[in-house]
Amino acid sequence: MNNKVIGINIKKYRKAAGFTQEKLAELLDVSTVHMSHIECGHVSMSLEVLLRLCDCLSVTPNELLYGIYQETENKELSILNEMDEETKLLAMQILDLLRKHEERIKNRGKI
């Protein structure tokens, strides 16, 4: 991912939402200087800041990271994306257990 492109996208969506850098930094609980560095592409942001930024600007991560909205054709992924973080983590753990179970079943015949 290109930090400069991400910064340009953030600036575009920030202005469209009517926020100043200062106001957005306040909402994100980051310094104005850090917000400026993110928009200029000098630094990357944490996943936590990315998700809060998406929430504040009412955009998807794809819109910030790539400048576009990419509709997923994967129904399962759509379902996961609609879950809150705690439920999503639980679902991912269940899927991991199912994957491991499937591997064990496949490996039984190879011994």
mmCIF file of C-alpha atoms in Angstrom:
data_model
loop_
_atom_site.group_PDB
_atom_site.id
_atom_site.type_symbol
_atom_site.label_atom_id
_atom_site.label_comp_id
_atom_site.label_asym_id
_atom_site.label_seq_id
_atom_site.Cartn_x
_atom_site.Cartn_y
_atom_site.Cartn_z
ATOM 1 C CA MET A 1 0.000 0.000 0.000
ATOM 2 C CA ASN A 2 1.152 3.459 -0.834
ATOM 3 C CA ASN A 3 1.033 5.914 2.091
ATOM 4 C CA LYS A 4 0.867 8.905 -0.271
ATOM 5 C CA VAL A 5 -2.231 7.515 -2.028
ATOM 6 C CA ILE A 6 -3.822 6.667 1.313
ATOM 7 C CA GLY A 7 -3.129 10.199 2.539
ATOM 8 C CA ILE A 8 -4.706 11.707 -0.580
ATOM 9 C CA ASN A 9 -7.791 9.528 -0.089
ATOM 10 C CA ILE A 10 -8.062 10.473 3.587
ATOM 11 C CA LYS A 11 -7.848 14.161 2.711
ATOM 12 C CA LYS A 12 -10.512 13.776 -0.001
ATOM 13 C CA TYR A 13 -12.953 12.007 2.316
ATOM 14 C CA ARG A 14 -12.135 14.305 5.256
ATOM 15 C CA LYS A 15 -12.969 17.386 3.200
ATOM 16 C CA ALA A 16 -16.112 15.732 1.808
ATOM 17 C CA ALA A 17 -17.215 15.087 5.397
ATOM 18 C CA GLY A 18 -16.547 18.736 6.292
ATOM 19 C CA PHE A 19 -13.806 18.068 8.856
ATOM 20 C CA THR A 20 -10.631 20.024 9.410
ATOM 21 C CA GLN A 21 -7.465 18.085 10.179
ATOM 22 C CA GLU A 22 -7.695 19.385 13.725
ATOM 23 C CA LYS A 23 -11.265 18.192 14.234
ATOM 24 C CA LEU A 24 -10.561 14.768 12.718
ATOM 25 C CA ALA A 25 -7.430 14.387 14.854
ATOM 26 C CA GLU A 26 -9.508 15.210 17.923
ATOM 27 C CA LEU A 27 -12.145 12.614 16.982
ATOM 28 C CA LEU A 28 -9.429 10.003 16.396
ATOM 29 C CA ASP A 29 -7.603 10.904 19.605
ATOM 30 C CA VAL A 30 -4.325 11.558 17.765
ATOM 31 C CA SER A 31 -2.248 14.707 17.568
ATOM 32 C CA THR A 32 -2.832 17.196 14.769
ATOM 33 C CA VAL A 33 0.801 16.712 13.736
ATOM 34 C CA HIS A 34 0.300 12.944 13.465
ATOM 35 C CA MET A 35 -2.885 13.483 11.426
ATOM 36 C CA SER A 36 -0.958 15.781 9.107
ATOM 37 C CA HIS A 37 1.819 13.195 8.718
ATOM 38 C CA ILE A 38 -0.745 10.512 7.858
ATOM 39 C CA GLU A 39 -2.364 12.734 5.209
ATOM 40 C CA CYS A 40 1.010 13.662 3.734
ATOM 41 C CA GLY A 41 1.952 9.995 3.521
ATOM 42 C CA HIS A 42 4.966 10.361 5.812
ATOM 43 C CA VAL A 43 3.766 7.723 8.280
ATOM 44 C CA SER A 44 1.400 4.764 8.272
ATOM 45 C CA MET A 45 -1.417 4.409 10.702
ATOM 46 C CA SER A 46 -2.333 1.588 13.008
ATOM 47 C CA LEU A 47 -5.250 -0.682 12.231
ATOM 48 C CA GLU A 48 -7.087 0.844 15.183
ATOM 49 C CA VAL A 49 -6.717 4.362 13.746
ATOM 50 C CA LEU A 50 -7.733 3.118 10.287
ATOM 51 C CA LEU A 51 -10.946 1.611 11.641
ATOM 52 C CA ARG A 52 -11.787 4.714 13.711
ATOM 53 C CA LEU A 53 -11.056 6.865 10.659
ATOM 54 C CA CYS A 54 -13.439 4.781 8.541
ATOM 55 C CA ASP A 55 -16.089 5.185 11.210
ATOM 56 C CA CYS A 56 -15.609 8.956 11.461
ATOM 57 C CA LEU A 57 -15.667 9.451 7.688
ATOM 58 C CA SER A 58 -18.366 6.826 6.997
ATOM 59 C CA VAL A 59 -16.209 5.043 4.437
ATOM 60 C CA THR A 60 -14.863 1.544 3.996
ATOM 61 C CA PRO A 61 -11.202 0.594 4.428
ATOM 62 C CA ASN A 62 -11.082 -0.008 0.645
ATOM 63 C CA GLU A 63 -12.136 3.561 0.020
ATOM 64 C CA LEU A 64 -9.317 4.904 2.202
ATOM 65 C CA LEU A 65 -6.645 2.423 1.167
ATOM 66 C CA TYR A 66 -7.433 2.235 -2.549
ATOM 67 C CA GLY A 67 -9.759 5.155 -3.229
ATOM 68 C CA ILE A 68 -12.594 2.899 -4.380
ATOM 69 C CA TYR A 69 -15.394 0.851 -2.978
ATOM 70 C CA GLN A 70 -14.970 -2.785 -3.959
ATOM 71 C CA GLU A 71 -18.165 -4.797 -3.618
ATOM 72 C CA THR A 72 -17.376 -8.262 -2.427
ATOM 73 C CA GLU A 73 -18.967 -11.229 -4.137
ATOM 74 C CA ASN A 74 -18.094 -13.404 -1.178
ATOM 75 C CA LYS A 75 -21.245 -13.756 0.948
ATOM 76 C CA GLU A 76 -19.297 -15.165 3.902
ATOM 77 C CA LEU A 77 -16.950 -12.188 3.920
ATOM 78 C CA SER A 78 -19.921 -9.816 3.844
ATOM 79 C CA ILE A 79 -21.411 -11.571 6.856
ATOM 80 C CA LEU A 80 -18.121 -11.282 8.761
ATOM 81 C CA ASN A 81 -17.790 -7.595 7.903
ATOM 82 C CA GLU A 82 -21.207 -6.875 9.426
ATOM 83 C CA MET A 83 -20.220 -8.403 12.792
ATOM 84 C CA ASP A 84 -18.885 -6.428 15.741
ATOM 85 C CA GLU A 85 -15.218 -7.061 16.526
ATOM 86 C CA GLU A 86 -15.823 -9.487 19.401
ATOM 87 C CA THR A 87 -18.212 -11.644 17.354
ATOM 88 C CA LYS A 88 -15.881 -11.496 14.352
ATOM 89 C CA LEU A 89 -12.981 -12.752 16.483
ATOM 90 C CA LEU A 90 -15.114 -15.610 17.812
ATOM 91 C CA ALA A 91 -16.233 -16.525 14.278
ATOM 92 C CA MET A 92 -12.626 -16.549 13.066
ATOM 93 C CA GLN A 93 -11.630 -18.827 15.953
ATOM 94 C CA ILE A 94 -14.468 -21.220 15.102
ATOM 95 C CA LEU A 95 -13.449 -21.248 11.440
ATOM 96 C CA ASP A 96 -9.858 -21.969 12.433
ATOM 97 C CA LEU A 97 -10.989 -24.922 14.578
ATOM 98 C CA LEU A 98 -13.086 -26.260 11.688
ATOM 99 C CA ARG A 99 -10.114 -25.939 9.316
ATOM 100 C CA LYS A 100 -7.876 -27.857 11.736
ATOM 101 C CA HIS A 101 -10.556 -30.539 12.150
ATOM 102 C CA GLU A 102 -10.794 -30.916 8.366
ATOM 103 C CA GLU A 103 -6.994 -31.255 8.098
ATOM 104 C CA ARG A 104 -7.011 -33.997 10.757
ATOM 105 C CA ILE A 105 -9.695 -35.909 8.860
ATOM 106 C CA LYS A 106 -7.744 -35.632 5.594
ATOM 107 C CA ASN A 107 -4.513 -36.723 7.287
ATOM 108 C CA ARG A 108 -6.101 -39.882 8.770
ATOM 109 C CA GLY A 109 -6.180 -41.510 5.362
ATOM 110 C CA LYS A 110 -2.549 -40.630 4.599
ATOM 111 C CA ILE A 111 -1.005 -42.498 7.540
#
